[in-house]
Coordinates of C-alpha atoms in Angstrom, one line a residue:
M29 CA -0.1 0.2 0.2
P30 CA 1.2 3.4 -0.9
Q31 CA 2.6 5.8 2.1
T32 CA 1.0 8.8 1.9
D33 CA 2.9 12.5 2.2
D34 CA 3.0 12.8 5.7
E35 CA 3.6 9.5 6.5
Q36 CA 6.9 9.5 3.9
H37 CA 7.6 13.0 6.1
E38 CA 7.2 11.7 9.4
P39 CA 10.3 11.4 11.7
K40 CA 11.3 7.8 12.5
P41 CA 12.0 7.1 16.1
Q42 CA 15.6 7.5 16.7
P43 CA 17.2 5.0 19.9
R44 CA 17.0 6.3 23.3
L45 CA 20.5 7.2 25.1
S46 CA 21.0 8.0 28.3
H47 CA 22.7 11.5 28.8
V48 CA 24.6 13.6 31.7
A49 CA 24.2 17.5 31.5
G50 CA 26.5 18.5 28.7
G51 CA 25.3 15.7 25.8
K52 CA 27.8 13.1 27.4
N53 CA 26.8 9.7 27.5
I54 CA 27.4 8.2 30.9
G55 CA 28.5 5.0 29.5
D56 CA 31.3 6.8 28.0
G57 CA 32.8 8.3 31.2
V58 CA 32.1 5.0 33.2
F59 CA 34.6 3.0 30.6
K60 CA 36.7 5.9 30.0
W61 CA 37.4 6.1 33.7
M62 CA 37.7 2.4 33.9
T63 CA 39.9 2.1 31.5
A64 CA 42.0 4.7 33.3
G65 CA 42.4 2.7 36.5
F66 CA 44.1 -0.4 34.6
A67 CA 46.1 1.8 33.0
A68 CA 47.3 3.1 36.5
T69 CA 47.7 -0.2 37.8
A70 CA 50.7 -0.8 35.8
I71 CA 52.4 2.3 37.2
L72 CA 51.2 1.8 41.0
V73 CA 52.8 -1.7 40.2
L74 CA 56.3 -0.3 39.4
A75 CA 55.8 2.2 42.3
A76 CA 55.0 -0.3 44.8
M77 CA 57.8 -2.4 43.8
L78 CA 60.2 0.3 44.0
I79 CA 59.3 1.4 47.1
Q80 CA 59.0 -1.9 49.1
M81 CA 62.5 -2.8 47.7
T82 CA 64.2 0.6 48.6
R83 CA 62.4 -0.6 52.1
A84 CA 64.1 -3.5 52.5
S85 CA 67.5 -2.3 51.1
T86 CA 67.3 0.7 54.1
L87 CA 69.8 -1.9 56.5
S88 CA 72.4 -2.0 53.3
L89 CA 71.8 1.7 52.2
Q90 CA 72.8 2.8 56.0
R91 CA 75.9 0.7 56.5
F92 CA 77.8 0.9 53.3
G93 CA 76.3 4.1 51.4
L94 CA 77.2 4.8 47.9
G95 CA 80.4 2.8 48.4
F96 CA 78.8 -0.3 48.0
L97 CA 78.5 0.6 44.2
T98 CA 82.0 1.0 44.3
E99 CA 83.6 -1.9 46.5
K100 CA 85.5 -4.7 45.0
E101 CA 85.5 -7.0 47.8
W102 CA 82.8 -9.4 48.6
D103 CA 83.4 -11.7 51.8
P104 CA 79.7 -12.6 53.4
V105 CA 82.0 -14.1 56.3
H106 CA 83.0 -10.5 57.7
E107 CA 80.2 -8.6 56.2
I108 CA 82.3 -7.1 53.5
F109 CA 80.0 -6.4 50.4
G110 CA 80.9 -4.6 47.4
A111 CA 78.8 -4.5 44.3
F112 CA 81.2 -3.8 41.6
P113 CA 82.2 -7.1 40.3
F114 CA 78.5 -7.8 40.0
I115 CA 78.0 -4.4 37.5
F116 CA 81.1 -5.4 36.1
G117 CA 80.2 -8.8 34.8
T118 CA 76.9 -7.8 33.9
V119 CA 77.7 -4.9 32.1
V120 CA 80.8 -6.4 30.4
S121 CA 78.3 -9.8 29.3
S122 CA 75.8 -7.8 27.7
V123 CA 78.3 -5.8 26.1
I124 CA 79.7 -8.8 25.0
A125 CA 76.5 -9.8 23.3
L126 CA 75.7 -6.1 21.6
L127 CA 78.7 -6.4 19.9
L128 CA 77.8 -9.6 18.7
V129 CA 74.3 -9.1 17.9
I130 CA 74.4 -5.8 16.3
P131 CA 75.7 -6.8 13.0
V132 CA 73.6 -10.1 12.7
A133 CA 70.1 -8.2 14.2
L134 CA 70.6 -5.2 11.7
G135 CA 71.4 -7.6 8.6
V136 CA 68.1 -9.8 9.5
A137 CA 65.9 -6.1 10.1
I138 CA 67.3 -4.8 6.8
F139 CA 66.9 -8.4 4.6
L140 CA 63.2 -8.9 6.0
S141 CA 62.1 -5.6 5.4
E142 CA 63.3 -4.5 2.0
L143 CA 65.4 -7.4 0.4
A144 CA 63.6 -10.9 1.1
P145 CA 60.9 -11.8 -1.3
A146 CA 57.2 -12.1 -0.3
W147 CA 57.0 -16.1 0.3
L148 CA 60.0 -16.0 2.8
K149 CA 59.4 -12.7 4.7
K150 CA 57.1 -14.0 6.5
P151 CA 58.2 -17.9 7.4
L152 CA 61.9 -16.1 8.4
D153 CA 60.0 -13.2 10.6
L154 CA 58.2 -16.3 11.9
I155 CA 61.7 -18.2 13.1
I156 CA 63.1 -14.9 14.1
E157 CA 60.4 -14.4 16.9
L158 CA 60.1 -17.8 18.1
L159 CA 63.7 -17.3 19.2
A160 CA 62.1 -15.2 21.8
A161 CA 60.0 -17.7 22.8
I162 CA 62.4 -20.4 24.0
P163 CA 62.8 -20.7 27.8
S164 CA 66.2 -19.1 29.1
I165 CA 66.6 -22.2 30.7
V166 CA 66.8 -23.9 27.8
Y167 CA 69.3 -21.8 26.6
G168 CA 71.4 -21.9 29.6
L169 CA 71.6 -25.8 29.4
W170 CA 72.4 -25.9 25.5
G171 CA 75.2 -23.0 26.8
M172 CA 76.4 -25.3 29.5
F173 CA 76.4 -28.2 27.8
V174 CA 77.3 -27.9 24.3
L175 CA 78.3 -24.5 23.9
A176 CA 80.8 -24.1 26.9
P177 CA 82.9 -27.0 26.2
W178 CA 82.8 -26.2 22.7
L179 CA 84.4 -23.0 23.2
L180 CA 87.0 -24.3 25.6
Q181 CA 88.1 -27.2 23.0
T182 CA 88.1 -24.9 19.8
I183 CA 87.4 -21.2 19.7
F184 CA 89.6 -20.0 23.3
P185 CA 92.6 -22.0 21.9
L186 CA 92.2 -20.0 18.5
L187 CA 91.8 -16.7 20.2
A188 CA 94.9 -17.5 22.5
K189 CA 96.8 -18.0 19.8
T190 CA 95.6 -15.3 17.0
L191 CA 95.0 -12.3 19.7
G192 CA 96.4 -13.6 22.8
F193 CA 98.8 -10.3 22.6
L194 CA 95.4 -8.5 24.1
P195 CA 94.6 -9.0 27.9
L196 CA 90.8 -10.1 26.3
F197 CA 92.3 -13.2 25.2
Q198 CA 94.9 -14.3 27.9
G199 CA 94.7 -16.4 31.0
E200 CA 94.5 -20.5 31.8
L201 CA 92.2 -22.3 29.4
Q202 CA 91.2 -24.9 32.2
G203 CA 88.0 -26.0 33.8
S204 CA 84.6 -26.0 32.0
G205 CA 84.7 -23.3 29.1
R206 CA 81.8 -21.4 31.4
S207 CA 83.0 -17.7 31.3
M208 CA 81.9 -14.5 30.5
F209 CA 82.6 -14.8 26.7
A210 CA 80.1 -17.9 27.1
A211 CA 77.3 -16.0 28.8
G212 CA 78.2 -13.2 26.2
I213 CA 77.3 -15.3 23.4
V214 CA 74.0 -17.0 25.1
L215 CA 72.8 -13.3 25.4
A216 CA 73.3 -12.3 21.7
I217 CA 71.1 -15.4 21.1
M218 CA 68.7 -14.5 23.4
I219 CA 68.1 -10.4 22.6
L220 CA 68.9 -11.2 18.4
P221 CA 64.9 -11.6 18.1
T222 CA 64.3 -8.2 20.2
V223 CA 66.8 -6.2 18.3
A224 CA 66.1 -7.7 14.8
S225 CA 62.4 -6.8 15.4
V226 CA 61.9 -3.6 16.4
S227 CA 64.5 -2.6 14.2
R228 CA 62.6 -4.2 10.9
D229 CA 59.8 -2.5 12.3
V230 CA 61.0 0.8 12.8
M231 CA 62.4 0.0 9.3
A232 CA 59.1 -0.5 8.1
S233 CA 57.4 2.8 9.2
V234 CA 59.7 4.7 6.5
P235 CA 57.3 6.1 3.9
K236 CA 57.4 4.3 0.6
G237 CA 57.7 7.6 -0.8
Y238 CA 61.1 8.0 0.1
R239 CA 62.5 5.0 -1.2
E240 CA 60.8 5.5 -5.0
G241 CA 62.1 9.1 -5.0
V242 CA 65.8 7.6 -4.5
L243 CA 64.7 4.7 -6.6
A244 CA 63.4 7.8 -9.2
L245 CA 67.1 8.9 -9.1
G246 CA 68.9 5.3 -10.3
A247 CA 70.0 4.2 -7.1
T248 CA 70.9 1.4 -6.6
R249 CA 69.2 -0.8 -3.7
W250 CA 71.7 -0.6 -1.3
E251 CA 71.9 2.8 -1.9
T252 CA 68.2 3.1 -1.2
I253 CA 68.8 2.0 1.9
R254 CA 71.4 3.6 2.9
V255 CA 70.2 7.0 2.0
A256 CA 66.4 6.9 2.2
V257 CA 66.0 4.1 4.8
L258 CA 69.1 4.0 7.6
P259 CA 69.3 7.6 8.3
N260 CA 65.5 8.2 9.0
V261 CA 65.8 5.4 11.4
T262 CA 68.5 5.9 13.5
S263 CA 67.0 7.0 16.6
G264 CA 65.3 3.7 16.3
I265 CA 67.6 1.4 16.1
V266 CA 69.5 2.9 18.8
G267 CA 66.5 2.2 20.8
A268 CA 66.4 -1.0 19.8
I269 CA 69.9 -2.1 20.4
V270 CA 69.1 0.0 23.9
L271 CA 65.9 -2.1 24.3
G272 CA 68.2 -5.2 23.9
F273 CA 71.0 -4.1 26.2
G274 CA 68.3 -3.9 29.2
R275 CA 67.0 -7.2 28.6
A276 CA 70.8 -9.0 28.2
L277 CA 71.1 -6.5 31.8
G278 CA 68.5 -8.5 33.9
E279 CA 68.6 -12.0 31.7
T280 CA 69.1 -14.4 35.1
M281 CA 68.9 -18.8 34.6
A282 CA 70.6 -18.6 31.6
V283 CA 73.6 -16.5 32.4
T284 CA 73.6 -18.0 36.0
M285 CA 74.5 -21.6 34.2
V286 CA 76.9 -20.1 31.9
I287 CA 79.0 -17.6 33.6
G288 CA 81.2 -19.2 36.0
N289 CA 79.8 -17.7 38.9
R290 CA 82.4 -16.2 40.7
A291 CA 82.8 -12.7 42.4
E292 CA 85.8 -11.8 40.5
I293 CA 87.1 -8.8 38.1
S294 CA 89.3 -10.3 35.4
A295 CA 90.4 -8.5 31.8
S296 CA 90.1 -11.9 30.4
L297 CA 87.2 -12.9 28.6
F298 CA 88.2 -16.8 29.0
A299 CA 87.8 -16.1 32.9
P300 CA 84.7 -17.0 35.0
A301 CA 82.5 -14.1 36.3
A302 CA 79.2 -13.4 37.8
T303 CA 76.1 -10.5 37.5
I304 CA 73.9 -9.0 39.4
A305 CA 71.1 -11.3 38.4
S306 CA 73.1 -14.3 38.6
M307 CA 74.0 -13.6 42.4
I308 CA 71.4 -12.9 43.2
A309 CA 69.6 -16.1 42.1
N310 CA 72.3 -18.4 43.7
E311 CA 72.3 -16.8 46.9
Y312 CA 68.9 -14.9 47.9
A313 CA 67.1 -18.5 48.4
G314 CA 70.2 -19.6 50.6
T315 CA 70.4 -16.9 53.4
S316 CA 68.4 -15.7 56.7
E317 CA 70.8 -13.3 57.7
A318 CA 69.4 -9.6 57.5
L319 CA 71.7 -7.4 56.6
Y320 CA 73.0 -10.4 53.9
L321 CA 68.9 -10.1 52.6
S322 CA 69.3 -6.3 52.4
V323 CA 72.2 -6.2 50.4
L324 CA 70.8 -8.7 47.9
T325 CA 67.6 -6.9 47.6
E326 CA 69.9 -3.0 46.8
L327 CA 71.3 -5.1 44.3
G328 CA 67.7 -6.0 42.9
L329 CA 67.2 -2.8 43.0
V330 CA 70.4 -1.3 41.5
L331 CA 69.2 -3.3 38.5
F332 CA 66.1 -2.6 38.7
A333 CA 66.6 0.9 38.1
V334 CA 69.1 0.5 35.4
T335 CA 66.8 -1.8 33.3
L336 CA 64.1 0.8 34.3
V337 CA 65.9 3.6 32.9
L338 CA 66.9 1.8 29.6
N339 CA 63.9 0.7 28.7
I340 CA 62.3 4.3 29.0
V341 CA 65.0 5.5 27.0
S342 CA 64.6 3.3 24.3
K343 CA 61.4 3.5 23.9
L344 CA 61.5 7.4 23.7
L345 CA 63.8 6.6 20.6
V346 CA 61.2 4.3 18.8
W347 CA 58.6 6.5 19.4
R348 CA 60.7 9.1 18.2
V349 CA 60.5 7.2 14.6
G350 CA 56.9 6.7 14.7
R351 CA 56.1 10.3 14.5
M352 CA 58.2 10.7 10.9
P353 CA 55.7 12.0 8.3
G354 CA 53.5 9.3 6.8
G355 CA 54.8 6.9 8.9
A356 CA 53.7 4.6 11.1
R357 CA 53.8 4.2 15.1
S358 CA 56.0 0.5 15.6
L359 CA 55.5 0.2 19.1

């Protein structure tokens, strides 16, 4: 039945929404504050951890002060505690890992973002990311039973023969091969997915127009990468490296199993050492003395502060690349 003119022009009923004063939806306001509360939970957890660790470290802070960070002797029997051997081991093993992983990770990132064919890109990307899913205890077992003996029998003698004039490659080749160098290699493998994935993402954020403009001028593929891509993502790549460095600093089980766990400072990479994380893992459950527990907690507080700062810096650097004109945010 045809509609009359009045029926055709009659307004259709609109769904009723509950509003507050000013035309704002009540549900939107509730949802906004609810999600804001969830987001604030992460900040509250970090603040609670920092406060609690600081309180637990009070006895050590009052007893040793800032000298705790520079003292080299560690003698629990006589209540002499110095964190410098563990800070040294943590930093050196992480730096070794970075030196080994940076060229490999950048090569992987460039290949995946610029050169890999479509049929290979996704499978290879998946394999790289799966490396991050392997439990650290598995890396530790592999490093202890496979990597360390191989280094002791093959690589250490070769390095001592060819580069033995350097203090880094001097020292006795005895023991099981657990050493600073072994820890650095294991850490390099563990942080490879982090550095490679973030670097790939920041390279992918470079607008296609940059590449097309350089290619139109007759540049080769490598020249396009060198001129149009890498200069625009330098801070993002640095952020990826810093992020990997932060993870290497805090790694525990794998390093504990391959570094040797000795509170010593040695210029030789063949020598065993210890990190902050490995020291806490080895000693925390085996003591009940208030001062010793406070000292170990202060070690954790130092590691917590350093890794937190490094992660903030890395995120800021990657975020800076994400703000490029025409580029997508990577993280």
